[in-house]
Tab-separated table of C-alpha atoms and ligand atoms in Angstrom:
chain	number	residue	atom	x	y	z
A	1	MET	CA	17.781	-9.924	5.429
A	2	ARG	CA	18.030	-9.223	1.730
A	3	GLN	CA	21.451	-7.956	0.533
A	4	PHE	CA	21.664	-4.853	-1.608
A	5	LEU	CA	21.237	-5.623	-5.237
A	6	LEU	CA	23.309	-3.896	-7.906
A	7	SER	CA	21.880	-0.403	-7.879
A	8	PRO	CA	23.092	3.111	-8.660
A	9	VAL	CA	22.798	4.447	-5.138
A	10	ARG	CA	22.411	2.740	-1.787
A	11	THR	CA	21.293	4.923	1.109
A	12	VAL	CA	20.941	4.180	4.798
A	13	VAL	CA	18.016	6.135	6.301
A	14	ALA	CA	17.738	6.335	10.053
A	15	ILE	CA	14.680	7.754	11.813
A	16	THR	CA	15.495	8.671	15.400
A	17	GLY	CA	13.512	9.891	18.392
A	18	ALA	CA	13.011	13.592	17.602
A	19	SER	CA	9.705	15.284	16.963
A	20	GLY	CA	9.065	15.351	13.209
A	21	VAL	CA	9.362	11.728	12.290
A	22	ILE	CA	7.128	12.620	9.365
A	23	TYR	CA	10.200	14.089	7.715
A	24	GLY	CA	11.778	10.685	7.662
A	25	VAL	CA	8.653	9.106	6.284
A	26	ARG	CA	8.397	11.586	3.446
A	27	LEU	CA	12.121	11.150	2.673
A	28	LEU	CA	11.556	7.377	2.339
A	29	GLU	CA	8.646	8.084	-0.012
A	30	GLU	CA	10.610	10.401	-2.207
A	31	LEU	CA	14.138	8.997	-2.126
A	32	GLU	CA	15.218	6.932	-5.155
A	33	GLY	CA	17.490	3.939	-5.128
A	34	GLU	CA	18.062	1.147	-2.639
A	35	LYS	CA	17.168	2.097	0.937
A	36	ALA	CA	18.146	0.426	4.224
A	37	LEU	CA	16.087	1.676	7.152
A	38	ILE	CA	16.667	1.827	10.907
A	39	ILE	CA	13.986	3.255	13.089
A	40	THR	CA	14.921	3.586	16.734
A	41	GLU	CA	12.527	2.392	19.435
A	42	THR	CA	11.879	5.951	20.596
A	43	ALA	CA	11.150	7.031	17.012
A	44	LYS	CA	8.610	4.202	16.635
A	45	ARG	CA	6.682	5.496	19.595
A	46	ILE	CA	6.884	9.115	18.428
A	47	LEU	CA	5.735	7.986	14.913
A	48	GLU	CA	2.580	6.531	16.436
A	49	ALA	CA	2.036	9.587	18.717
A	50	GLU	CA	2.555	12.208	15.998
A	51	THR	CA	1.204	10.664	12.848
A	52	ASP	CA	-1.418	8.202	11.504
A	53	HIS	CA	1.371	6.050	10.101
A	54	ARG	CA	2.208	2.619	11.466
A	55	VAL	CA	5.690	1.295	11.881
A	56	ALA	CA	5.080	-1.690	9.572
A	57	GLN	CA	3.805	0.660	6.834
A	58	VAL	CA	6.904	2.895	7.084
A	59	GLU	CA	9.193	-0.125	7.061
A	60	GLY	CA	7.435	-1.225	3.853
A	61	LEU	CA	8.975	1.853	2.126
A	62	ALA	CA	12.492	0.431	2.474
A	63	ASP	CA	14.311	-2.458	0.798
A	64	GLU	CA	15.935	-3.571	4.029
A	65	VAL	CA	14.968	-2.946	7.614
A	66	TYR	CA	17.238	-3.290	10.646
A	67	HIS	CA	16.625	-2.982	14.322
A	68	GLU	CA	18.827	-0.450	16.112
A	69	ASP	CA	20.363	-3.268	18.124
A	70	GLU	CA	21.483	-5.205	15.030
A	71	LEU	CA	25.188	-4.367	15.317
A	72	PHE	CA	26.004	-7.359	13.135
A	73	ALA	CA	24.037	-5.986	10.198
A	74	PRO	CA	25.943	-5.308	6.946
A	75	VAL	CA	25.690	-1.509	7.252
A	76	ALA	CA	27.671	-1.703	10.505
A	77	SER	CA	30.801	-2.442	8.461
A	78	GLY	CA	32.916	-0.141	6.327
A	79	SER	CA	33.383	-3.053	3.955
A	80	HIS	CA	29.684	-3.062	3.058
A	81	ARG	CA	28.971	-0.956	0.045
A	82	PHE	CA	26.474	1.662	1.011
A	83	GLU	CA	27.195	5.085	-0.234
A	84	ARG	CA	25.519	7.552	2.085
A	85	MET	CA	23.353	7.980	5.139
A	86	VAL	CA	20.630	10.359	6.213
A	87	ILE	CA	19.491	10.581	9.850
A	88	CYS	CA	16.088	12.246	9.558
A	89	PRO	CA	15.019	13.445	12.041
A	90	CYS	CA	18.104	13.220	14.178
A	91	SER	CA	17.646	13.511	17.931
A	92	GLU	CA	20.228	15.556	19.785
A	93	SER	CA	21.112	12.379	21.676
A	94	THR	CA	22.082	10.558	18.469
A	95	LEU	CA	23.767	13.692	17.085
A	96	ALA	CA	25.842	13.966	20.257
A	97	LYS	CA	26.930	10.339	20.074
A	98	VAL	CA	27.906	10.536	16.428
A	99	ALA	CA	29.833	13.798	17.089
A	100	LEU	CA	31.770	12.044	19.862
A	101	GLY	CA	32.358	8.840	18.002
A	102	ILE	CA	30.155	6.688	20.213
A	103	SER	CA	28.813	3.745	18.198
A	104	ASP	CA	26.408	2.047	20.608
A	105	ASN	CA	23.713	1.105	18.190
A	106	LEU	CA	23.296	0.529	14.442
A	107	VAL	CA	22.427	4.157	13.785
A	108	THR	CA	25.459	5.616	15.449
A	109	ARG	CA	27.690	2.812	14.102
A	110	ALA	CA	26.586	3.311	10.425
A	111	ALA	CA	27.086	7.089	10.844
A	112	ALA	CA	30.598	6.434	12.221
A	113	VAL	CA	31.240	4.251	9.182
A	114	CYS	CA	30.259	7.162	6.930
A	115	LEU	CA	32.661	9.524	8.671
A	116	LYS	CA	35.625	7.088	8.738
A	117	GLU	CA	35.060	6.052	5.087
A	118	GLY	CA	34.523	9.605	3.838
A	119	ARG	CA	30.984	8.929	2.794
A	120	ARG	CA	28.178	11.467	2.763
A	121	LEU	CA	26.371	11.794	6.083
A	122	ILE	CA	23.441	14.172	6.397
A	123	VAL	CA	21.793	14.796	9.768
A	124	VAL	CA	18.463	16.569	10.230
A	125	PRO	CA	18.251	17.683	13.834
A	126	ARG	CA	14.999	18.951	15.343
A	127	GLU	CA	15.278	20.671	18.619
A	128	THR	CA	14.730	24.216	19.984
A	129	PRO	CA	16.195	26.016	21.755
A	130	LEU	CA	19.729	24.641	21.413
A	131	SER	CA	21.995	24.381	24.391
A	132	PRO	CA	25.693	25.195	24.110
A	133	ALA	CA	26.488	21.448	24.158
A	134	MET	CA	24.074	20.893	21.237
A	135	LEU	CA	25.664	23.735	19.300
A	136	ARG	CA	29.189	22.358	19.993
A	137	ASN	CA	28.117	18.879	18.910
A	138	SER	CA	26.760	20.193	15.662
A	139	LEU	CA	29.926	22.189	14.953
A	140	ARG	CA	32.136	19.167	15.719
A	141	LEU	CA	30.050	17.007	13.380
A	142	ALA	CA	30.106	19.598	10.646
A	143	GLU	CA	33.844	19.965	10.954
A	144	ASP	CA	34.173	16.166	10.646
A	145	GLY	CA	32.389	16.267	7.294
A	146	ALA	CA	28.710	15.734	8.020
A	147	VAL	CA	26.046	18.064	6.602
A	148	ILE	CA	23.926	19.558	9.401
A	149	LEU	CA	20.543	20.268	7.822
A	150	PRO	CA	18.123	21.495	10.522
A	151	ALA	CA	14.437	20.715	10.092
A	152	SER	CA	13.809	24.360	9.457
A	153	PRO	CA	11.384	25.030	6.650
A	154	GLY	CA	11.654	28.159	4.552
A	155	PHE	CA	8.645	30.382	4.028
A	156	TYR	CA	9.575	32.009	0.724
A	157	PRO	CA	7.677	29.263	-1.300
A	158	ARG	CA	4.593	30.334	0.676
A	159	PRO	CA	3.676	26.950	2.183
A	160	GLN	CA	-0.085	26.296	2.312
A	161	SER	CA	0.009	23.291	4.616
A	162	VAL	CA	2.134	21.311	7.098
A	163	GLU	CA	2.804	18.893	4.238
A	164	ASP	CA	4.321	21.779	2.178
A	165	MET	CA	6.643	22.657	5.121
A	166	VAL	CA	7.633	19.029	5.543
A	167	ASP	CA	8.332	18.785	1.817
A	168	PHE	CA	10.557	21.822	1.930
A	169	VAL	CA	12.930	20.109	4.402
A	170	VAL	CA	12.789	16.795	2.522
A	171	GLY	CA	13.536	18.699	-0.743
A	172	LYS	CA	16.594	20.240	0.890
A	173	VAL	CA	17.828	16.768	1.852
A	174	LEU	CA	17.295	15.626	-1.749
A	175	ASP	CA	19.244	18.611	-2.967
A	176	GLN	CA	22.139	17.538	-0.775
A	177	LEU	CA	21.846	14.046	-2.351
A	178	GLY	CA	21.749	15.385	-5.887
A	179	GLN	CA	18.300	13.962	-6.579
A	180	PRO	CA	16.087	16.165	-8.731
A	181	HIS	CA	12.700	16.956	-7.275
A	182	GLU	CA	9.771	19.419	-7.327
A	183	LEU	CA	8.937	19.361	-3.618
A	184	PHE	CA	9.051	23.155	-3.296
A	185	ARG	CA	9.121	26.189	-5.500
A	186	ARG	CA	12.639	27.571	-5.721
A	187	TRP	CA	13.441	31.214	-5.240
A	188	GLY	CA	13.459	32.860	-8.638
A	189	ASP	CA	11.362	30.207	-10.336
B	1	LIG	C1	7.539	12.776	22.398
B	1	LIG	C2	9.042	13.013	22.371
B	1	LIG	C3	9.537	13.964	21.621
B	1	LIG	C4	10.912	14.252	21.546
B	1	LIG	N1	11.352	15.191	20.726
B	1	LIG	C5	12.700	15.421	20.630
B	1	LIG	C6	13.156	16.388	19.712
B	1	LIG	O1	12.406	17.069	19.000
B	1	LIG	N2	14.479	16.551	19.606
B	1	LIG	C7	15.363	15.795	20.301
B	1	LIG	O2	16.588	15.963	20.135
B	1	LIG	N3	14.981	14.837	21.245
B	1	LIG	C8	13.621	14.651	21.371
B	1	LIG	N4	13.166	13.714	22.290
B	1	LIG	C9	14.118	13.008	23.148
B	1	LIG	C10	14.711	11.794	22.441
B	1	LIG	O3	13.660	10.910	22.006
B	1	LIG	C11	15.624	11.065	23.410
B	1	LIG	O4	16.810	11.799	23.672
B	1	LIG	C12	15.959	9.668	23.006
B	1	LIG	O5	16.866	9.118	23.928
B	1	LIG	C13	16.593	9.672	21.578
B	1	LIG	O6	16.926	8.336	21.294
B	1	LIG	P1	17.307	7.866	19.773
B	1	LIG	O7	18.140	9.018	19.238
B	1	LIG	O8	18.067	6.612	19.941
B	1	LIG	O9	16.051	7.727	19.032
B	1	LIG	C14	11.786	13.461	22.340
B	1	LIG	C15	11.247	12.482	23.153
B	1	LIG	C16	9.868	12.215	23.217
B	1	LIG	C17	9.376	11.120	24.035
């Protein structure tokens, strides 16, 4: 595995097994800086079921790729200098584990590192309807410092396609990361 080179921003991107893995793919395409990628096994299967993308192609969008079982990877440690993490999409299973402090794979461990080190953690859940447990887990995670950014596209930019709706959500993630973009037309522009 290649180590992160000197770079302004290092981001861990995790794609987990929720519907809407295309959000994670578009994020990888648009996100600037060094990217380390973890795609869970369920997400890989959903990627091939929901899109025409192949796992290898998506992995090619990142600078480093880790398997979810690689708990000895650099991003599993707080001493490794990554600055932020986005879980996009985030399954309710992964969200629940992060909210409860369970670090049983590289996704949940890297997220736990973000929380304990005070680094930015953005989770993009995609589920509906939401059970009380799911709502409680999101509240717990938000109170612990994560940004809960549901995959919930706005309609005020008048999307013309599924791609426009995907780009709205990805643009909201980039807003949270402070990266300028033109993925959707802002209200008032
Ligand atoms: C086709 C398919 C679609 C799924 N969609 C969702 C979803 O939208 N949201 C969700 O929270 N879980 C969804 N799941 C369930 C998760 O994949 C499951 O909880 C899994 O254990 C998540 O594992 P991971 O978070 O490690 O990827 C889906 C599962 C399948 C097979």
